[in-house]
Coordinates of C-alpha atoms in Angstrom, one line a residue:
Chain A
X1073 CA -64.0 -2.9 -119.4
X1074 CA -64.0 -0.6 -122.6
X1075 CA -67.6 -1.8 -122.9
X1076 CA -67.3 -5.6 -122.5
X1077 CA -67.6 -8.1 -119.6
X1078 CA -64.1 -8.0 -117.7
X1079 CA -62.1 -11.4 -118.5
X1080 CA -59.2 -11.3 -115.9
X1081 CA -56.3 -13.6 -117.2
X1082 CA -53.5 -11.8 -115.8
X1083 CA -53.5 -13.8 -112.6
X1084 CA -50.1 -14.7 -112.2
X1085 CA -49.1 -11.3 -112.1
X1086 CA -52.0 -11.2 -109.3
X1087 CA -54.7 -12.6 -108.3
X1088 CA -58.0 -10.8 -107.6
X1089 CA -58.9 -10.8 -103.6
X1090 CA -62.0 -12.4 -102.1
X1091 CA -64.3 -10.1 -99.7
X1092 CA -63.2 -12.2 -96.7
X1093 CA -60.1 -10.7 -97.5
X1094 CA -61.0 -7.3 -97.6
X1095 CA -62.9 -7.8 -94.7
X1096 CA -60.2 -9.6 -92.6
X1097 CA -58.3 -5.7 -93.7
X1098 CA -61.0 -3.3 -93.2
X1099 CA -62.0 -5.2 -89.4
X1100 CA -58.6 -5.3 -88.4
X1101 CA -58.5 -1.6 -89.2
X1102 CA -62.1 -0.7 -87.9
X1103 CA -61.5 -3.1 -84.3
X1104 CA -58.1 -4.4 -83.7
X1105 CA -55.5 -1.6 -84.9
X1106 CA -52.1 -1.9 -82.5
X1107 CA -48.5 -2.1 -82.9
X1108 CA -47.4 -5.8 -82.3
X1109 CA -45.2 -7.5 -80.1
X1110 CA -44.8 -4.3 -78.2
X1111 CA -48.1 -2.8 -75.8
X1112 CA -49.3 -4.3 -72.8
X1113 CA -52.6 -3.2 -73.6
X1114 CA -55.6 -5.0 -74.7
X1115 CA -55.5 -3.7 -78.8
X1116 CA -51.8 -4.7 -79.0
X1117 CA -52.0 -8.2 -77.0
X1118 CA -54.9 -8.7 -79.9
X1119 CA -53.1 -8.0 -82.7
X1120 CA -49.9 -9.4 -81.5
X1121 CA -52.2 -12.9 -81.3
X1122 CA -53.8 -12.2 -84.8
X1123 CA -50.5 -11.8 -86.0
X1124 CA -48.7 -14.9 -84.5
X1125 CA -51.7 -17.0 -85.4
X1126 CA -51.2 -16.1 -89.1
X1127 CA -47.2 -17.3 -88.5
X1128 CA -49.2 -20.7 -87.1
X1129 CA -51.6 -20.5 -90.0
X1130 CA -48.8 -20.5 -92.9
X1131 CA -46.8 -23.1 -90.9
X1132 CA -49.4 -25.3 -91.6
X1133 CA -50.6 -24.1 -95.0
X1134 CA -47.2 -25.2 -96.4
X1135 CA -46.5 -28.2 -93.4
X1136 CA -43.6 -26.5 -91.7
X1137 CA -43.1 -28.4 -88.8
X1138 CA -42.1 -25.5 -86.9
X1139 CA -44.4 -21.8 -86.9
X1140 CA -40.5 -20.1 -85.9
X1141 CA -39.6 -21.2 -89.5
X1142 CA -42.3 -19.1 -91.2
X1143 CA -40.3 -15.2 -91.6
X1144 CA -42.9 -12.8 -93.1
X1145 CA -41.7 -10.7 -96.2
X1146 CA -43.4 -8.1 -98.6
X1147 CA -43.0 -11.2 -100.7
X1148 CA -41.1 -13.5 -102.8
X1149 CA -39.0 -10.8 -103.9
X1150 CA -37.6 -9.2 -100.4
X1151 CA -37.1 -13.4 -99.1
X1152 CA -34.9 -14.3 -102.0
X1153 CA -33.0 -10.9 -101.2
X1154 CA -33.2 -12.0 -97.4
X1155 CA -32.1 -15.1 -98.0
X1156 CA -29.1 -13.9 -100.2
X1157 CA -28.0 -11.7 -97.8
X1158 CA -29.2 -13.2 -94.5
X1159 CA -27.8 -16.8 -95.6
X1160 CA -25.4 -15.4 -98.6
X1161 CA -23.0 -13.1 -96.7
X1162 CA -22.1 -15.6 -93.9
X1163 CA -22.1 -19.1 -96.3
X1164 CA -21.0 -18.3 -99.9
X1165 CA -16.9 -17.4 -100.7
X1166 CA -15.1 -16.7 -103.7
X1167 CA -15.7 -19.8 -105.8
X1168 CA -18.6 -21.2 -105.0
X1169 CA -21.3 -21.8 -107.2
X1170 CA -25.0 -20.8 -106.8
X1171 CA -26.8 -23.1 -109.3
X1172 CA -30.2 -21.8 -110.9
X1173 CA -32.5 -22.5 -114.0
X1174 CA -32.6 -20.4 -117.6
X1175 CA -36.1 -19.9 -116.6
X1176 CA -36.0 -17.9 -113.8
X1177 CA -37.9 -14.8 -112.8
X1178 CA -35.7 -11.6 -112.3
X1179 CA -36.5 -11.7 -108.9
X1180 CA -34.2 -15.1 -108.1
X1181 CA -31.4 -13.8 -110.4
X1182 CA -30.4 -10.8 -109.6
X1183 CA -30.3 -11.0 -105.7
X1184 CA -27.9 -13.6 -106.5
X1185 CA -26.0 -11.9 -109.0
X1186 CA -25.4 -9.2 -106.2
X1187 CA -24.3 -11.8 -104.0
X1188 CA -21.8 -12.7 -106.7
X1189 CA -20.6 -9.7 -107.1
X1190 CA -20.0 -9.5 -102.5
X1191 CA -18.4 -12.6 -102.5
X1192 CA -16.4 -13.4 -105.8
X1193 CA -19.0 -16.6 -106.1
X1194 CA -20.1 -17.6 -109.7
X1195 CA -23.9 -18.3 -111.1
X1196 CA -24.6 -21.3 -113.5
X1197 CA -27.9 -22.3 -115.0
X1198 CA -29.5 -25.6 -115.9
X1199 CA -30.6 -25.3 -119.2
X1200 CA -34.1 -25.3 -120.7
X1201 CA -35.0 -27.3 -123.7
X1202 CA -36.0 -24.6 -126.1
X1203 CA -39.8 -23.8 -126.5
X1204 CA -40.9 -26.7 -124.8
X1205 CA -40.0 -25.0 -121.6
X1206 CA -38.5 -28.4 -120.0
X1207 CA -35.2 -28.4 -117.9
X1208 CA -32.5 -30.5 -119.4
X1209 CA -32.4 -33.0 -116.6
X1210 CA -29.5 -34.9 -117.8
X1211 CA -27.5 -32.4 -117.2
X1212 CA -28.1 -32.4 -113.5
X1213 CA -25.7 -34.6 -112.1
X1214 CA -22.4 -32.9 -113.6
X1215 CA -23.8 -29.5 -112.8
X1216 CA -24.6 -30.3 -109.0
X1217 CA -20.1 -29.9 -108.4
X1218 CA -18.7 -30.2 -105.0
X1219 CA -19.0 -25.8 -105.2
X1220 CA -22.3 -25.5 -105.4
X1221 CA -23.6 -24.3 -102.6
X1222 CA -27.1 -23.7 -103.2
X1223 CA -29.8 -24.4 -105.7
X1224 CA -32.3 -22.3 -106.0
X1225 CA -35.3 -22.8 -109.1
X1226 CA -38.5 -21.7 -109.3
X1227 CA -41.1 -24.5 -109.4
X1228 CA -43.7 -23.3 -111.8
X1229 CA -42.2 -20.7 -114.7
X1230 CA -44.1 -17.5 -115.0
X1231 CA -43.4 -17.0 -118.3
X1232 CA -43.9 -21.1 -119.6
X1233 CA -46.1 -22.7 -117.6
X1234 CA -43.6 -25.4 -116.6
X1235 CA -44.2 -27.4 -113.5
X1236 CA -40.5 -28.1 -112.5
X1237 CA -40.1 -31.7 -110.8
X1238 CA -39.4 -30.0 -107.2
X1239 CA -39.3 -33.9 -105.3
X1240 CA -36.4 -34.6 -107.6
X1241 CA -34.6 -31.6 -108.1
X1242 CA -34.3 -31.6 -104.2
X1243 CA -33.6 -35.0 -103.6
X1244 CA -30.3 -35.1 -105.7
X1245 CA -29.1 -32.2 -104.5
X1246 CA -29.7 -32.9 -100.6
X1247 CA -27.6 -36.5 -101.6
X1248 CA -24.7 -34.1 -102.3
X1249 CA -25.0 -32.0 -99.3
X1250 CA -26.4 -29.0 -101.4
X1251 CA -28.8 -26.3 -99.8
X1252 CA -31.8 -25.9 -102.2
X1253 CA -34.6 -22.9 -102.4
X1254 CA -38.1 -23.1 -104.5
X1255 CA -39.2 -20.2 -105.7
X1256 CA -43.1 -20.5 -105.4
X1257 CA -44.9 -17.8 -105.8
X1258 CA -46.4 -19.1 -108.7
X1259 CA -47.1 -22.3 -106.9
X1260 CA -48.4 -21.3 -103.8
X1261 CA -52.2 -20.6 -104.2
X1262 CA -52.2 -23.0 -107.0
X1263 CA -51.4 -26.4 -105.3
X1264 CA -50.7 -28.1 -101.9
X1265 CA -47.3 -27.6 -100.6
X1266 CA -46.0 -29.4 -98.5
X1267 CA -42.1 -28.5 -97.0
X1268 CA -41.1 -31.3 -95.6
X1269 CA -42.4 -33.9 -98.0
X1270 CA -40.7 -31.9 -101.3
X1271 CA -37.5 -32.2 -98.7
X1272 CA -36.7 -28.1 -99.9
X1273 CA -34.4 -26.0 -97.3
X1274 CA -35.9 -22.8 -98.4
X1275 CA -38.8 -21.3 -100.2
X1276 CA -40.7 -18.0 -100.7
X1277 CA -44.2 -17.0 -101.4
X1278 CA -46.2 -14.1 -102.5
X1279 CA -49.2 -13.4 -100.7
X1280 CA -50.8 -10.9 -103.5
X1281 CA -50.7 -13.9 -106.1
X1282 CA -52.8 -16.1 -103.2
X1283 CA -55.8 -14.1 -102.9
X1284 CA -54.2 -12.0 -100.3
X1285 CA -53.2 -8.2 -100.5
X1286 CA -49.8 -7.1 -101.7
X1287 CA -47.1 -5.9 -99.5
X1288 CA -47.2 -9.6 -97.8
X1289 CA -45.3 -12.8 -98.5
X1290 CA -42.9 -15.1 -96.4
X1291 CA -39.5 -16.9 -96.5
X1292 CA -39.8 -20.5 -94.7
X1293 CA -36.3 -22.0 -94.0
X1294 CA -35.6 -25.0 -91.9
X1295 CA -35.0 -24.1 -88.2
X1296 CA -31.6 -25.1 -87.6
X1297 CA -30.5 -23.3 -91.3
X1298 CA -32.3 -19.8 -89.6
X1299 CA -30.5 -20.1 -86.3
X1300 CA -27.0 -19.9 -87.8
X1301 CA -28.0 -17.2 -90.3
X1302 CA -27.1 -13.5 -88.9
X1303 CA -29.6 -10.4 -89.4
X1304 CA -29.6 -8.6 -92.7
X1305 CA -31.6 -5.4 -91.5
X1306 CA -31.4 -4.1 -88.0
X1307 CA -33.9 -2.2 -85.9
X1308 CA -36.7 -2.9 -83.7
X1309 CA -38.0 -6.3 -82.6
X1310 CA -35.1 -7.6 -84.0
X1311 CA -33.1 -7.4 -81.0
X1312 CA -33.1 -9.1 -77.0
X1313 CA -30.8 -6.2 -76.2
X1314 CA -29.3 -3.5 -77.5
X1315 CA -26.4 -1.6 -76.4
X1316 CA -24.2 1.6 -77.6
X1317 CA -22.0 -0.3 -79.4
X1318 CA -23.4 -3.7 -79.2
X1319 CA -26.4 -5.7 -79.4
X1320 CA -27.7 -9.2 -79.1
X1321 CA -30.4 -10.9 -81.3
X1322 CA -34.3 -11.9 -80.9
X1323 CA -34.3 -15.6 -81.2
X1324 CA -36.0 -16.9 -84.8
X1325 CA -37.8 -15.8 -86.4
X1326 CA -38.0 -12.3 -85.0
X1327 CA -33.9 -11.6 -86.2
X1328 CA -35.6 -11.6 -89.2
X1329 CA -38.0 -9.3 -89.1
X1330 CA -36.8 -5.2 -87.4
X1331 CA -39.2 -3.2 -87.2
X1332 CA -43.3 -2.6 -87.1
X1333 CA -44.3 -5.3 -89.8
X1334 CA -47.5 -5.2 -92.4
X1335 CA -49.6 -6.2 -90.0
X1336 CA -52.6 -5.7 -91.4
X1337 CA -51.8 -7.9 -94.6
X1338 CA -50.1 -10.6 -92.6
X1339 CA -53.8 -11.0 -91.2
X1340 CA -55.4 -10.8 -94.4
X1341 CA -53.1 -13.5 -95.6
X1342 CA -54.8 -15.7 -92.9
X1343 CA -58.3 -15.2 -94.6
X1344 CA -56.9 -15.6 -97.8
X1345 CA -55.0 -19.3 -96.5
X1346 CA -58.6 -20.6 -95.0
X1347 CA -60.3 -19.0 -98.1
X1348 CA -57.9 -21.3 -100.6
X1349 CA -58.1 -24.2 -98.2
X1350 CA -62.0 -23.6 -98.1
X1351 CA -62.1 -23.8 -102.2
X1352 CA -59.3 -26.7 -102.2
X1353 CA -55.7 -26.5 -103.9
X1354 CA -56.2 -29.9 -105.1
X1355 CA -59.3 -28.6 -106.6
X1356 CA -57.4 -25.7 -108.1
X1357 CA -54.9 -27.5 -108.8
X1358 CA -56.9 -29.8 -111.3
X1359 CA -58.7 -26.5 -112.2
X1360 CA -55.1 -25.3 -113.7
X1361 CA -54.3 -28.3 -115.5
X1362 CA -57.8 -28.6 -117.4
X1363 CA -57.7 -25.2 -118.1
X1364 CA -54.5 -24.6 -119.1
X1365 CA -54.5 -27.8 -120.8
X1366 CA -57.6 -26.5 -123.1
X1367 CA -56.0 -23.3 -123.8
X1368 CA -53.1 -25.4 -125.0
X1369 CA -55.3 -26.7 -127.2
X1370 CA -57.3 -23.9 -128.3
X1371 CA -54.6 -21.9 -129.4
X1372 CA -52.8 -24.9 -131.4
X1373 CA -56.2 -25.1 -133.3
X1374 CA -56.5 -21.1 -134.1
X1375 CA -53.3 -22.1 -135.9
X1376 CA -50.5 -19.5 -136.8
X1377 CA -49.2 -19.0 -133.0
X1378 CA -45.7 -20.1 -131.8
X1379 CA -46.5 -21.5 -128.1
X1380 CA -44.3 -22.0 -125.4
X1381 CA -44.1 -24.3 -122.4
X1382 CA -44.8 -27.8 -122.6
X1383 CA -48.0 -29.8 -123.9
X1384 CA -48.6 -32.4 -121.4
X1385 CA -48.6 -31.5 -117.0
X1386 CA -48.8 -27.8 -117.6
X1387 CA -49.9 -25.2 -114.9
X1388 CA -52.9 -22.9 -115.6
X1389 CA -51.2 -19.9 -118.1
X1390 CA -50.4 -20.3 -121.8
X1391 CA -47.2 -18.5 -122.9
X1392 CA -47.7 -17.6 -127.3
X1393 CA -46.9 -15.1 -130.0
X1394 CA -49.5 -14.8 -133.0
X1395 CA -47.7 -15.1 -136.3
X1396 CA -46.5 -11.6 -137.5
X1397 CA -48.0 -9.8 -134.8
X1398 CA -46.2 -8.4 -131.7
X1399 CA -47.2 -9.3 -128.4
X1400 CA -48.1 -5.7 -127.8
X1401 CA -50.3 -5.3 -130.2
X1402 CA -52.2 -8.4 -129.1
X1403 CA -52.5 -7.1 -125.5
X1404 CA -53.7 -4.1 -126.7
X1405 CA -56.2 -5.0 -128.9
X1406 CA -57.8 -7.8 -126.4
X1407 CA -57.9 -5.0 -123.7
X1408 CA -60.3 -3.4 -125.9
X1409 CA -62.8 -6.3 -125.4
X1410 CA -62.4 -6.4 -122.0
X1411 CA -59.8 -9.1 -121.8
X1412 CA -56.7 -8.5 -119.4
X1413 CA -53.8 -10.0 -120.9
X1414 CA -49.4 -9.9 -120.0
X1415 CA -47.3 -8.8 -123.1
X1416 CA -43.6 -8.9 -122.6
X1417 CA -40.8 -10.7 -121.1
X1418 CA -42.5 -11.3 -117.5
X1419 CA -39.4 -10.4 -116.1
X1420 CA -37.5 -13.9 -117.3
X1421 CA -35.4 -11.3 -119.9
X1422 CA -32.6 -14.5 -119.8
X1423 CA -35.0 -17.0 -121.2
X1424 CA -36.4 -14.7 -123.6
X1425 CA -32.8 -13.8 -124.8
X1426 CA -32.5 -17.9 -124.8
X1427 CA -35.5 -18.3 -127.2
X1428 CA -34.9 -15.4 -130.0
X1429 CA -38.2 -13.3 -129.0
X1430 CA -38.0 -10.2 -126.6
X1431 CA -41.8 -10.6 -125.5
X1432 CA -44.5 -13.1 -125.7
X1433 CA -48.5 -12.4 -125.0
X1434 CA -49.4 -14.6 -121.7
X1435 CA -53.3 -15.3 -120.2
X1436 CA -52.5 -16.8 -116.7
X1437 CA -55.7 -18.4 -115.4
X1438 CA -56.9 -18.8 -111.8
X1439 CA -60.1 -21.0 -109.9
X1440 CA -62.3 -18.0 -111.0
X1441 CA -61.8 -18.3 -115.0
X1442 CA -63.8 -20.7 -117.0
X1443 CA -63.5 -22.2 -120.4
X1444 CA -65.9 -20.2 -121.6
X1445 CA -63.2 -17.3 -121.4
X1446 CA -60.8 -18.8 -122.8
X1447 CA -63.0 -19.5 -125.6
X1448 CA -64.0 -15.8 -125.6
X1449 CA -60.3 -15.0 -125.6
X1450 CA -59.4 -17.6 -128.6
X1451 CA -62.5 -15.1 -130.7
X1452 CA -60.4 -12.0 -129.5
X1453 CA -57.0 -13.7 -130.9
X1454 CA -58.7 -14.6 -134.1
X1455 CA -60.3 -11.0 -134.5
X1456 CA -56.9 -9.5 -134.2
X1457 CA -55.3 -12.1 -136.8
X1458 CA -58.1 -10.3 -139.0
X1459 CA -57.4 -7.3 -138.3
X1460 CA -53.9 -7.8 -138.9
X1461 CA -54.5 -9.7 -142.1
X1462 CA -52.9 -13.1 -140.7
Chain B
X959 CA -64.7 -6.3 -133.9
X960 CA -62.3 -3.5 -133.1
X961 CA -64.0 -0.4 -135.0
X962 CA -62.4 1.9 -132.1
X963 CA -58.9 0.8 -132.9
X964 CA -59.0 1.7 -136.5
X965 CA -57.9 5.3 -135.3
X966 CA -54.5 3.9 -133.4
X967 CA -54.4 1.4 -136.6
X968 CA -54.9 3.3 -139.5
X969 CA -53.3 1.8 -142.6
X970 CA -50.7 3.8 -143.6
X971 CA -49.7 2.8 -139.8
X972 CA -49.9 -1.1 -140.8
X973 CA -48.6 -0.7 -144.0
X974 CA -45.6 1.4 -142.2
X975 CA -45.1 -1.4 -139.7
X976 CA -45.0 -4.5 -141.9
X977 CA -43.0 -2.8 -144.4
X978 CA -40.6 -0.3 -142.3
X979 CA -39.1 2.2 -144.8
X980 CA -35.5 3.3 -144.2
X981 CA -34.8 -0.1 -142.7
X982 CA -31.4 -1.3 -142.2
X983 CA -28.0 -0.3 -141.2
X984 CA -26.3 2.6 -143.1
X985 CA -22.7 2.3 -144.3
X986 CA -20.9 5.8 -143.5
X987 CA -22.9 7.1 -140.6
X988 CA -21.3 9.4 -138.8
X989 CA -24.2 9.3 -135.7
X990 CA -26.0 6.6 -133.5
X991 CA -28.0 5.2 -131.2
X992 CA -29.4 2.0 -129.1
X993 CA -33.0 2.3 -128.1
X994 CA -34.7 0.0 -125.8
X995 CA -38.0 -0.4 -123.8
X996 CA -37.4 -2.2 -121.0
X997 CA -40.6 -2.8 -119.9
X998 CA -41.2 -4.8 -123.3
X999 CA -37.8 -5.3 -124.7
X1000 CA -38.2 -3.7 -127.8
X1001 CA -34.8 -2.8 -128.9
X1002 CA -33.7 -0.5 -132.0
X1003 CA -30.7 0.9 -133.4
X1004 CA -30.5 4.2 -135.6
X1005 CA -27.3 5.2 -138.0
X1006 CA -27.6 8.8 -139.2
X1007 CA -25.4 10.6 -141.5
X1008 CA -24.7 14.2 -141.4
X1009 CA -23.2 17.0 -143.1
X1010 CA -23.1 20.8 -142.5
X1011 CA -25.8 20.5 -139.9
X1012 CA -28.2 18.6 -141.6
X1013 CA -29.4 14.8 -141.5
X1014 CA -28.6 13.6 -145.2
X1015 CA -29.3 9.9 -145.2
X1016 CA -30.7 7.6 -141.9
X1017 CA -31.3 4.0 -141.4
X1018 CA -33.0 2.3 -138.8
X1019 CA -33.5 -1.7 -137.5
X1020 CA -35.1 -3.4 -134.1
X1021 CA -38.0 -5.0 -133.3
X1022 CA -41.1 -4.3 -131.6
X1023 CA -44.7 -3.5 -131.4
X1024 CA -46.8 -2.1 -135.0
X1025 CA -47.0 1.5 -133.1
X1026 CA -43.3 1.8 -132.3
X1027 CA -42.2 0.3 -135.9
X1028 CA -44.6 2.4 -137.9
X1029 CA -43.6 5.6 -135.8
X1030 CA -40.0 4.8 -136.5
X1031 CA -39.9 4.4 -140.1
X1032 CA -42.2 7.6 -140.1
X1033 CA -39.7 9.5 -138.2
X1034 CA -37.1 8.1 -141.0
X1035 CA -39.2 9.9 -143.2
X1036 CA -39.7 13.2 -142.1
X1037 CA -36.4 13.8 -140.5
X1038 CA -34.1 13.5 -143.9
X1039 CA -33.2 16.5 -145.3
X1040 CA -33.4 18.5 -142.1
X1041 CA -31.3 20.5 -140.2
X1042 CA -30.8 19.8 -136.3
X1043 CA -32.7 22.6 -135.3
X1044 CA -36.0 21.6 -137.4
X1045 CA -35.3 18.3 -135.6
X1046 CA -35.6 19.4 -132.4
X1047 CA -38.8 21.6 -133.4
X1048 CA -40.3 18.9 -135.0
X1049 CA -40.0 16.4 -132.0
X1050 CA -41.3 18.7 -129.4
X1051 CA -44.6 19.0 -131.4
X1052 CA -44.6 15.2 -131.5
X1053 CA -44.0 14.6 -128.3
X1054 CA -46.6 17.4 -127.0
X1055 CA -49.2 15.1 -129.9
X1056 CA -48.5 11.8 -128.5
X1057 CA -48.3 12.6 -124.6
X1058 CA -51.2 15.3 -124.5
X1059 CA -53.0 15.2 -127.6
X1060 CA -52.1 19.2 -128.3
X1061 CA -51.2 19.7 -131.7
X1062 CA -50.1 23.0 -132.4
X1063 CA -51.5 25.3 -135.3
X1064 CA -48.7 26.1 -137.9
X1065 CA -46.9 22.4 -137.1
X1066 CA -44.8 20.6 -139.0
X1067 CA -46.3 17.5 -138.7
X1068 CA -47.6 16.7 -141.8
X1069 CA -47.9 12.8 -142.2
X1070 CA -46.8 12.6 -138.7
X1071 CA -50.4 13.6 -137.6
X1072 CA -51.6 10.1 -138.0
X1073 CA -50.0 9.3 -135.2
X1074 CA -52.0 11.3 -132.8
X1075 CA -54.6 8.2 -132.1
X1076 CA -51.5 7.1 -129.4
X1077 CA -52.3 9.7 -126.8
X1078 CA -55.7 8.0 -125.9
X1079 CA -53.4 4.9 -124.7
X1080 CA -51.0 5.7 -122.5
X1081 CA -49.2 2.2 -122.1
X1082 CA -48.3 2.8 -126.3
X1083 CA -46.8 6.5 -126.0
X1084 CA -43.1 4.7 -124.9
X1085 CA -43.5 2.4 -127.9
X1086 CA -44.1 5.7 -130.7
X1087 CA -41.5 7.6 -128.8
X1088 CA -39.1 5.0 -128.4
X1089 CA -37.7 5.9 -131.9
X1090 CA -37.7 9.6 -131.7
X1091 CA -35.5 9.4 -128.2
X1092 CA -32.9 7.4 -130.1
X1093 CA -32.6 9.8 -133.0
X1094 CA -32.0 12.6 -130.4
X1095 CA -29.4 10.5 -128.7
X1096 CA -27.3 9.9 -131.9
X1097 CA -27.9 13.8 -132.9
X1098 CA -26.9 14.7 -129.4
X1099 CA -23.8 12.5 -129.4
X1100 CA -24.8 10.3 -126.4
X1101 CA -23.8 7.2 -126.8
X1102 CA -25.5 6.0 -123.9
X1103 CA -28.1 3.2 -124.7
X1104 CA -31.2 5.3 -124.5
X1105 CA -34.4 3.9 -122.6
X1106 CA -37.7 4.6 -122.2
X1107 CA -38.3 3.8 -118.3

């Protein structure tokens, strides 16, 4: 890149995509090309497997105990927007509450503002801590009021690094009868998940930030939550019957899903589970900490940098403004030697408000990056201080 | 360590962002504007003041990248004393500099041409025009925030 050795640390925006990935497209393309769900014929009865084997696959890869609870997406995104809507419309009145975090992504804000706005409901947020990233945990309890009907927090932040206590934050809201969705498509490729042992009602992942293509994600949701919950979009497959004026639903979790789907990705997503499972998330998973622990570090030590998130049981990306220096200007420059950095407000706008700054510089690491780059990146940052006589 | 930068960075640009001229809010403006970049959240605000057709005093504050501060407080520059039709000249030979590179013969750039570096990186031509749309707004009399998405 410009010259230099590409250093990718832009991973939480996506990750890059393994050839058995590209592969799993390119033979689905080449052999097994069909409409799902639909043809008698050989090609579609094979895709239609393909297909409904990757449902089986992500059942497992996140221990659903049910395949019918897995409802493919584009990706985190359209199943929080699903989920507003699909769960939202029917559930939510003028009133209640839909609890969420200061350091949310865009993405599981604004669906729910729009639910607000539908319903009359109101939005509150547990607060973060300042730069340290942390949620204020004590105030929990009094926030998790007899309105609340859902909460709904992200369990690693995209723009900190913070690794939200998911067993917890579920636990005391299940005790009050509350409804809660994770958020984790920064989690997903990044650790084991494991549904029914984090005792979560809901929760979305993107398959582009996995090693799998974009355009492919999912919404798990316990069975019995899924039956009750009407269609939000209406077409094909979605349907047992369909009238002039009437029509009946597909059972779960094909209500959820009208129309042709991305087929292709959904089987690429397969290759991309057994390719993570093949390297190990608890192997990444101690990847991220040591790395993003040592970038930490780095950066304190290179001195004049404001850092955000916390020190200790970080994920693998390091949030941080250089003194003086916009965020940028620091992309820009370390793009020049070949190093693939985020500047801005990674779509968290609220938290950014929250902390005075309106961007920060982020390198988001995956199993791929080494130490060695970050120390190459830590010689880029103190080449632009120079440059910018800091 | 960044010898192809110095072009984009010149000095006069650093010296223009660290120290912005014309920086600040200006009692008895009679025109302005919010600026903002989503995609970055740089954020300005522009007071101009005018009389018989032509931009007497202007004052500018935000925050945001070198490349969009130093353009602003350039534009601060070379915009008082003008009337509004210079204005609008002068910003269409900008524009064509920092979005295609063309600068025109017979321009009335001047210092401006220092910005031309920008047009060889396209993710920077919102942050040096970022500025210049929000002085058109508050000449125009839109008082709509103006963005750069």
């Amino acid at each position: 890149m410009h010259g230099h050795p590409l250093i990718y640390l832009d991973n939480a925006a996506t990750s890059q995509k393994p050839q058995v990935v590209i592969d799993a497209l390119t033979q689905f393309y080449r052999c097994d090309n069909a409409n799902v769900h639909r043809g008698i014929h050989e090609l579609s009865n094979r895709a239609s497997a393909a297909f409904e084997k990757t449902r089986e696959r992500a059942a497992r890869f996140i221990n659903a105990s049910h395949s019918d609870e897995i409802i493919f997406t584009r990706g985190t995104t359209e199943s929080i927007n699903l989920l507003a809507n699909a769960w939202g419309n029917q559930t939510v009145k003028a009133g209640d509450v839909i609890l969420l975090t200061e350091m949310e992504h865009h993405s599981n804000i604004v669906p729910w503002q729009l639910l607000a706005r539908r319903t009359g409901a109101k939005l509150a947020f547990l607060p973060v801590n300042g730069d340290e990233g942390l949620l204020d945990l004590s105030r929990l309890e009094d926030s998790l009021t007899s309105n609340v009907r859902l909460l709904a927090f992200t369990h690693i932040s995209n723009a900190l690094g913070t690794i939200n206590p998911l067993v917890e934050l579920c636990e005391k809201a299940r005790k009050r009868g509350i409804l809660t969705f994770v958020d984790a498509a920064q989690s997903a490729g990044h650790r084991r998940l494991d549904v029914q042992e984090l005792g979560c009602d809901f929760l979305a992942l993107s398959g582009h930030k996995m090693c799998a293509p974009t355009g492919i994600g999912l919404l798990y949701g316990r069975l019995e939550l899924l039956d009750d919950m009407e269609p939000w979009q209406g077409g094909g497959d979605m349907i047992s019957s369909v009238d002039f004026h009437e029509s009946t639903w597909n059972k779960v979790p094909h209500k959820f899903e009208a129309g042709t789907p991305n087929i292709a990705d959904t089987i690429a997503l397969h290759a991309a589970m057994d390719y993570l499972d093949a390297v190990g998330r608890d192997r990444i998973a101690q990847h991220d900490s040591e790395i993003g622990a040592y970038a930490f570090e780095e950066l304190e030590r290179l001195g004049k940098v404001r850092l955000f998130g916390p020190r200790n049981q970080r994920a693998g990306l390091v949030s941080f403004l250089l003194h003086n220096i916009h965020a940028h200007d620091v992309v820009t420059f370390a793009d020049r030697q070949g190093v693939a950095l985020r500047g801005g407000h990674h779509c968290t706008q609220p938290l950014m408000k929250k902390l005075g700054v309106s961007s920060t510089s982020r390198a988001s690491f995956y199993f791929y990056n080494t130490t060695e780059e970050v120390d190459r990146l830590i010689e880029v940052l103190r080449g632009i201080q120079k440059f910018f006589g800091e | 360590m960044f010898e192809e930068l110095n072009d984009l960075y010149q000095q006069v640009i650093m010296d223009h962002s660290k120290k912005p001229h014309n920086f600040g809010t200006l009692a008895g403006a009679n025109c302005c504007a919010r600026g903002q970049n989503p995609l970055c959240g740089d954020q300005m605000q522009i007071f101009l003041k005018t009389e018989d057709n032509i931009v007497r005093d202007l004052r500018w504050e935000g925050d945001g990248c070198a490349i969009f501060k130093a353009s602003s407080s350039m534009m601060t520059d070379s915009l008082k004393g003008k009337t509004r039709g210079e204005i609008t000249q002068l910003f269409d030979e900008f524009h064509a500099m920092i979005t295609t590179g063309e600068i025109a013969p017979n321009n009335h750039l001047g210092k401006l041409e220092v910005l031309s570096g920008v047009n060889r990186f396209p993710a920077r031509v919102k942050c040096a025009l970022l500025g210049w749309r929000a002085a058109m707004s508050a000449l125009e009399g839109d008082h709509q925030p103006v963005s750069t998405e």
